CSV table of C-alpha atoms and ligand atoms in Angstrom, one decimal:
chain,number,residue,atom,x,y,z
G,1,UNK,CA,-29.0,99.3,244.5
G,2,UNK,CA,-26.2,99.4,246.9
G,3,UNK,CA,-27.1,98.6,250.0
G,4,UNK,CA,-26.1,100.6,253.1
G,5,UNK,CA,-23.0,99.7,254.7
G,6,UNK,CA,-22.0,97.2,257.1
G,7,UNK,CA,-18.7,97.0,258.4
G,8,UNK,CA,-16.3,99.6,258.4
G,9,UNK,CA,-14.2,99.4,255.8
G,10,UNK,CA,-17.5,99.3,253.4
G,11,UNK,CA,-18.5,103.1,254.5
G,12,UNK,CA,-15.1,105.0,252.9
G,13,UNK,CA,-15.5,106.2,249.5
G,14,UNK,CA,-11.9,107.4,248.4
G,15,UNK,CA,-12.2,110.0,245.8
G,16,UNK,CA,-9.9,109.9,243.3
G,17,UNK,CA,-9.4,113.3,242.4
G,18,UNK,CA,-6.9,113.3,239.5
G,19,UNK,CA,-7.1,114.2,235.5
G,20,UNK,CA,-5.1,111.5,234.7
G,21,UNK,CA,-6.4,108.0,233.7
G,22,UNK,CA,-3.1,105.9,234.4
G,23,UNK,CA,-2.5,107.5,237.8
G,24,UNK,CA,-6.7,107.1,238.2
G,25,UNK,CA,-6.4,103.2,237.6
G,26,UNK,CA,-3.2,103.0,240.0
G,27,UNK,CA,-5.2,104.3,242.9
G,28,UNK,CA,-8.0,102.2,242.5
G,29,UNK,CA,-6.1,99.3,241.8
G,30,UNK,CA,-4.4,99.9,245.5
G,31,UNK,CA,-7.5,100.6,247.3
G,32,UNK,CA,-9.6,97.8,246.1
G,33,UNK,CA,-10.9,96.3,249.0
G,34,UNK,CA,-10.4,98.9,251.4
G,35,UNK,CA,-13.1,101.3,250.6
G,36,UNK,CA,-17.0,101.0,249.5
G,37,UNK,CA,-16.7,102.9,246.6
G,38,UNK,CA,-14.2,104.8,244.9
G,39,UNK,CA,-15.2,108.3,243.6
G,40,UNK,CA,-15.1,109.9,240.2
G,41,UNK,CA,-15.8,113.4,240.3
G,42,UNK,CA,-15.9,116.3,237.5
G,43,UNK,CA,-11.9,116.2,237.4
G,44,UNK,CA,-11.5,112.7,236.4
G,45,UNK,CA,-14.7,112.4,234.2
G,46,UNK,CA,-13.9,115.7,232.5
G,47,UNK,CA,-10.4,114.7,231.1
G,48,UNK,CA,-11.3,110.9,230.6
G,49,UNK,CA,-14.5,110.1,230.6
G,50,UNK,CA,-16.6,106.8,230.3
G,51,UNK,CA,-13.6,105.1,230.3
G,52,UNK,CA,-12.3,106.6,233.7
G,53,UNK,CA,-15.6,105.0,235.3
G,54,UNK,CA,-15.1,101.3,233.9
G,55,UNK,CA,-11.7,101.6,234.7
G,56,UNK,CA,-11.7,102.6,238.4
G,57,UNK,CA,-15.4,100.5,238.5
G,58,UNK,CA,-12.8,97.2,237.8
G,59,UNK,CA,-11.9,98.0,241.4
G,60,UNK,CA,-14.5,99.0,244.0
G,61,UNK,CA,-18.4,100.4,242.9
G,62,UNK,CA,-18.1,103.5,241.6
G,63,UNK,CA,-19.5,107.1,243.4
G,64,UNK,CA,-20.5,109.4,240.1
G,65,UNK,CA,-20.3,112.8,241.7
G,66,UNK,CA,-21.2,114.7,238.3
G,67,UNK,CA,-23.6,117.1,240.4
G,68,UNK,CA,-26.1,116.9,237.4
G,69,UNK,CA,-28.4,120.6,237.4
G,70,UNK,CA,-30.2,120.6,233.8
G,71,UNK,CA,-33.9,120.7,232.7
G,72,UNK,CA,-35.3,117.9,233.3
G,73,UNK,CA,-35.6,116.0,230.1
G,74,UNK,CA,-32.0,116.8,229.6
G,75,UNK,CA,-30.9,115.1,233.3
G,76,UNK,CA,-33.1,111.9,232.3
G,77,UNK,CA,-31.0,112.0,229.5
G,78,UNK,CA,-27.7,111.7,231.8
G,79,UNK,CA,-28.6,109.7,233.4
G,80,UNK,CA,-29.5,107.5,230.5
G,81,UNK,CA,-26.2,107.5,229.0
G,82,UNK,CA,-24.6,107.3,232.2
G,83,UNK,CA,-26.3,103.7,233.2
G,84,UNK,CA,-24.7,101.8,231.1
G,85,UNK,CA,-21.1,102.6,233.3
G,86,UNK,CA,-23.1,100.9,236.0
G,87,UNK,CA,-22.2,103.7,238.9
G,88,UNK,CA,-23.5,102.8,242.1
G,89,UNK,CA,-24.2,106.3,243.4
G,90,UNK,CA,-24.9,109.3,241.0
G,91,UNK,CA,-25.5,113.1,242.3
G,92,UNK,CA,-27.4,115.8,241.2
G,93,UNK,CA,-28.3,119.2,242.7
G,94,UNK,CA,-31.4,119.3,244.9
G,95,UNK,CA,-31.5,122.9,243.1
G,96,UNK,CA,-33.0,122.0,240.1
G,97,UNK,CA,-36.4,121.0,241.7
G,98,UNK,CA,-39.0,118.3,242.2
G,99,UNK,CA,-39.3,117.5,238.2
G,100,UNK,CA,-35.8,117.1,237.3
G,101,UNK,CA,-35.3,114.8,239.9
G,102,UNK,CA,-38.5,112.9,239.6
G,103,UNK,CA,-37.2,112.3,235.6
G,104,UNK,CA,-34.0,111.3,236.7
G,105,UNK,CA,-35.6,108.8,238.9
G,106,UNK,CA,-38.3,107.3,236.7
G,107,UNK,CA,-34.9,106.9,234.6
G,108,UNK,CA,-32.5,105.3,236.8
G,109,UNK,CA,-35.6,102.6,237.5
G,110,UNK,CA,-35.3,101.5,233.8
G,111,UNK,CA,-31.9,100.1,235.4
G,112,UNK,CA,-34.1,98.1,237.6
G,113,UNK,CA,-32.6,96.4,240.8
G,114,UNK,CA,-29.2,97.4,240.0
G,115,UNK,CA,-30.9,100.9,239.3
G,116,UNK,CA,-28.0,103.9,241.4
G,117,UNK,CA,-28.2,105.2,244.2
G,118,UNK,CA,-29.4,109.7,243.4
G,119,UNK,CA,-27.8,111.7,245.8
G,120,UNK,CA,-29.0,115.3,246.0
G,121,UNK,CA,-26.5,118.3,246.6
G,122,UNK,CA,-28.4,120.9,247.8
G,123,UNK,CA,-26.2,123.9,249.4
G,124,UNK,CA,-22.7,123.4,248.3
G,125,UNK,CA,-20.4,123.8,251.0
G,126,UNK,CA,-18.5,126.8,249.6
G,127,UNK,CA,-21.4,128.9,249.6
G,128,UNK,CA,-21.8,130.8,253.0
G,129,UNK,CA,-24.7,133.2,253.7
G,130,UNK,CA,-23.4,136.3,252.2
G,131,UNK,CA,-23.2,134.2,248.7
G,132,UNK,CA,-26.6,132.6,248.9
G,133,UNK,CA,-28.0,135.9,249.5
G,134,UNK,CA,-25.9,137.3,246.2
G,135,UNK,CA,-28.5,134.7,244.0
G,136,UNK,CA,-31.4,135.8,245.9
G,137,UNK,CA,-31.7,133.1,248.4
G,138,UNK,CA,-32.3,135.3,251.9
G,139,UNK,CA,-32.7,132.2,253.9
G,140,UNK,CA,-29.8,130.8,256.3
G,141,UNK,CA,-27.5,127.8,254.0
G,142,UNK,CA,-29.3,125.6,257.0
G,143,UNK,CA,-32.2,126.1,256.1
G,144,UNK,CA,-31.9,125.9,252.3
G,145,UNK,CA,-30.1,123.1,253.3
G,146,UNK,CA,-33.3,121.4,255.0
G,147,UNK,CA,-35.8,122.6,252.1
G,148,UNK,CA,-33.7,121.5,249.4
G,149,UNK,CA,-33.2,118.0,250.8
G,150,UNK,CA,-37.1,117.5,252.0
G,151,UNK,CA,-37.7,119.0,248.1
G,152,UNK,CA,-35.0,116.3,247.0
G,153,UNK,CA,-36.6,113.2,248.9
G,154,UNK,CA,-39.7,113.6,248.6
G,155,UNK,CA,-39.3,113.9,244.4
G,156,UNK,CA,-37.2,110.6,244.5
G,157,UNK,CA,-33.5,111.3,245.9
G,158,UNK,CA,-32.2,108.6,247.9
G,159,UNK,CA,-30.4,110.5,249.9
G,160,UNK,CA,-28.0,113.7,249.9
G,161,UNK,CA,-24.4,114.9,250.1
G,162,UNK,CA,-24.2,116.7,253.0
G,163,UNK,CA,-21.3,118.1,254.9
G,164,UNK,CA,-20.2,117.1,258.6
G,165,UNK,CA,-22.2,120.0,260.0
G,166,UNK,CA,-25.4,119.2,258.7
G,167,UNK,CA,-25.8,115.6,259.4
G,168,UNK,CA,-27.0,115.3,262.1
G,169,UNK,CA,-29.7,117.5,261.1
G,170,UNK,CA,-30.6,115.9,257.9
G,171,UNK,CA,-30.6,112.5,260.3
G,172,UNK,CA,-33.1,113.9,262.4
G,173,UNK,CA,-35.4,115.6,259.9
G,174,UNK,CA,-35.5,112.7,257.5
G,175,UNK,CA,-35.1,109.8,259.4
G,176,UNK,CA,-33.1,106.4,258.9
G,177,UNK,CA,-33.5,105.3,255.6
G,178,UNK,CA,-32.1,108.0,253.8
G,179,UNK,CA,-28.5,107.7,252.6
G,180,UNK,CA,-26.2,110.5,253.9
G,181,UNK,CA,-22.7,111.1,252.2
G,182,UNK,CA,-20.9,113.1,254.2
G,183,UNK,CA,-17.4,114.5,252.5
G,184,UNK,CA,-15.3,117.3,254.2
G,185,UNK,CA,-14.2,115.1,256.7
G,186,UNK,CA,-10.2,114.9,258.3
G,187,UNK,CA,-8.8,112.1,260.1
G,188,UNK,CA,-7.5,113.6,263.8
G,189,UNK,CA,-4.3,115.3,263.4
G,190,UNK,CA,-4.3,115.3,259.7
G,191,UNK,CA,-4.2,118.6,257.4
G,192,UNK,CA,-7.2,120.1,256.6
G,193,UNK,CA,-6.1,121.5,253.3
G,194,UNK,CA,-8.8,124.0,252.1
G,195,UNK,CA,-11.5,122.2,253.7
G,196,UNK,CA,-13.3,125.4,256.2
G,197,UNK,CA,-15.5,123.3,258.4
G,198,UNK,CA,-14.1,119.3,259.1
G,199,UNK,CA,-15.1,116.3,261.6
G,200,UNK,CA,-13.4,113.1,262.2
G,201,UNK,CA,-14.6,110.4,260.6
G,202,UNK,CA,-15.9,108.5,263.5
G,203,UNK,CA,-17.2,112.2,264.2
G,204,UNK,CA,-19.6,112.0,261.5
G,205,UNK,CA,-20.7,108.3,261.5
G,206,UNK,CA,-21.2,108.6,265.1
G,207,UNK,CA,-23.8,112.1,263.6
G,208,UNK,CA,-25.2,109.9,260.9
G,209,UNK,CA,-22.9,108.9,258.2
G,210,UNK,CA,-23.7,106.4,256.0
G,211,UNK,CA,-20.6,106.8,254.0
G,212,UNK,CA,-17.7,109.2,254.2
G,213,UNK,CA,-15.9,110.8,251.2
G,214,UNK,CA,-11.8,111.2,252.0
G,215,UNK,CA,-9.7,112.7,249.0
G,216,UNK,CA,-6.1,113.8,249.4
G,217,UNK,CA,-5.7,112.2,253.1
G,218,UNK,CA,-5.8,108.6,251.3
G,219,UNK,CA,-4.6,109.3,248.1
G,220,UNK,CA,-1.9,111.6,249.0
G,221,UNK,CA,-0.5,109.6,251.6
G,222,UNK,CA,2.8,106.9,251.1
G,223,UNK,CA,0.5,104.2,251.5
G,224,UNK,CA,-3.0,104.9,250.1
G,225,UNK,CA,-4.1,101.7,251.2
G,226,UNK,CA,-2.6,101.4,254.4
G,227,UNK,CA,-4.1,104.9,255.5
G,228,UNK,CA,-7.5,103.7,254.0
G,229,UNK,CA,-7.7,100.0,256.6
G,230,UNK,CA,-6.5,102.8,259.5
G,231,UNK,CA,-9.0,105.1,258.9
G,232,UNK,CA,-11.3,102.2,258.9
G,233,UNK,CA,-10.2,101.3,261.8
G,234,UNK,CA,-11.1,104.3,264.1
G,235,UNK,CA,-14.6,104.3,262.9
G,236,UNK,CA,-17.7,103.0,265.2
G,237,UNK,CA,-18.6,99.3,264.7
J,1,C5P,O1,-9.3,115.8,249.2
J,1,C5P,P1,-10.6,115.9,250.0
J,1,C5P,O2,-10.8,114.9,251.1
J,1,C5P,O3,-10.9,117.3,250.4
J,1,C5P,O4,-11.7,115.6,248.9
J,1,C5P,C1,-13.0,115.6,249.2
J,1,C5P,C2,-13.9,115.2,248.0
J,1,C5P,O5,-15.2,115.4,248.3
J,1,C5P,C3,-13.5,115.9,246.8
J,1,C5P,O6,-13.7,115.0,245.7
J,1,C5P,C4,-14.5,117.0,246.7
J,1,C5P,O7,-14.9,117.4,245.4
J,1,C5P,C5,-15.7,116.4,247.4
J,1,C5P,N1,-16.6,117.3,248.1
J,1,C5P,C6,-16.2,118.1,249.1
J,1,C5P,N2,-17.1,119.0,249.7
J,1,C5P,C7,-18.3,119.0,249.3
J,1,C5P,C8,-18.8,118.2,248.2
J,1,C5P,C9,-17.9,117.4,247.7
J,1,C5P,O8,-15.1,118.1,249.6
J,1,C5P,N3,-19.2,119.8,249.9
């Protein structure tokens, strides 16, 4: 398993959000060594597949943000197919309740030490109050938030994406040794593109950050790599 991050370099994840292998591998080959992880999300994996992850996974651990939400036998599955691409982190939605993450679990230990990191989702960030309560959920998004990643723990999640607002939260109510991946997060005086709600990035280590998740503000810049080692650079020792 990865372990949690020392240094701060080691705590960007760069997500490389792009349908196109070629342009995938270019990224990653310029932010090797200047991030923790790189991320393959839904875009990438959905036009490329397995291939995307071994080719970005030549670079820098890999984040597998494929949000999995099935029954569970069908998740154990995933993640069975998936552990042979040797992603470090995997995520799945908190949403689909104690058993299916429990089977994913028992199935990521078949991978033994080097088993990934399960990161629960619970409430995704574009869903404010008015469309939780459209599925039937009359609770507040915090505190679906807090039930869905005490659920998610306590059935075998190592941890949770969460976004810079609930952090500090999640820190408090679950304590140190759970992994918190924070995306939605801006650099000072950068666009916020259609991210609603952002922090800094030393904003949200300084809240409880294990890792941060930046997208367009590294991989749309001149320099990927150089805006990578300064981002680094304004986050807390
Ligand atoms: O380009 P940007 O920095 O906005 O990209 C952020 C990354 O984090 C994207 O890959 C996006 O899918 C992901 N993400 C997010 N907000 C969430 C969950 C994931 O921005 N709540």
């Amino acid at each position: 398993m990865i372990a949690k991050p020392t240094g701060t370099a080691a705590r960007l994840i760069a997500a490389i959000d792009t349908g196109d292998l070629a342009r995938a591998e270019a990224l990653a080959a310029s932010l090797a060594g200047r991030c923790g992880l790189l991320k393959v999300g839904l875009e990438l994996f959905c036009a490329a597949g397995p291939p995307a992850v071994d080719a970005v996974a030549r670079h820098a651990p890999v984040f597998l943000d494929v949000k999995l939400h099935d029954i569970p036998n069908t998740v154990a599955g995933a993640i069975r197919s998936l552990l042979p691409l040797r992603p470090a982190m995997v995520t799945l939605h908190a949403a689909g309740g104690a058993a299916m993450i429990a089977a994913a679990r028992a199935e990521a230990e078949r991978a033994g030490a080097e088993r990934p990191l399960l990161l629960a989702v619970t409430v995704l960030t574009s869903i404010d109050a008015a469309t939780l309560a459209a599925t039937g959920v009359a609770a507040l998004p915090s505190d679906q938030v807090l039930r869905l990643a005490r659920l998610a723990v306590a059935a075998g999640a190592d941890g949770l994406v969460c976004s810079p607002q609930e952090v500090a939260l999640l820190r408090a109510a679950l304590g140190p040794a759970v992994a918190l991946v924070v995306p939605g997060v801006r650099p000072a005086g950068s666009v916020s593109d259609d991210q609603a709600r952002t922090a800094t990035p030393a904003e949200a280590v300084a809240a409880g950050a294990d890792w941060i998740v930046l997208g367009r503000p590294i991989t749309a810049a001149p320099d990927p790599a150089a805006t990578a080692a300064a981002i680094a650079a304004t986050l807390p020792p």
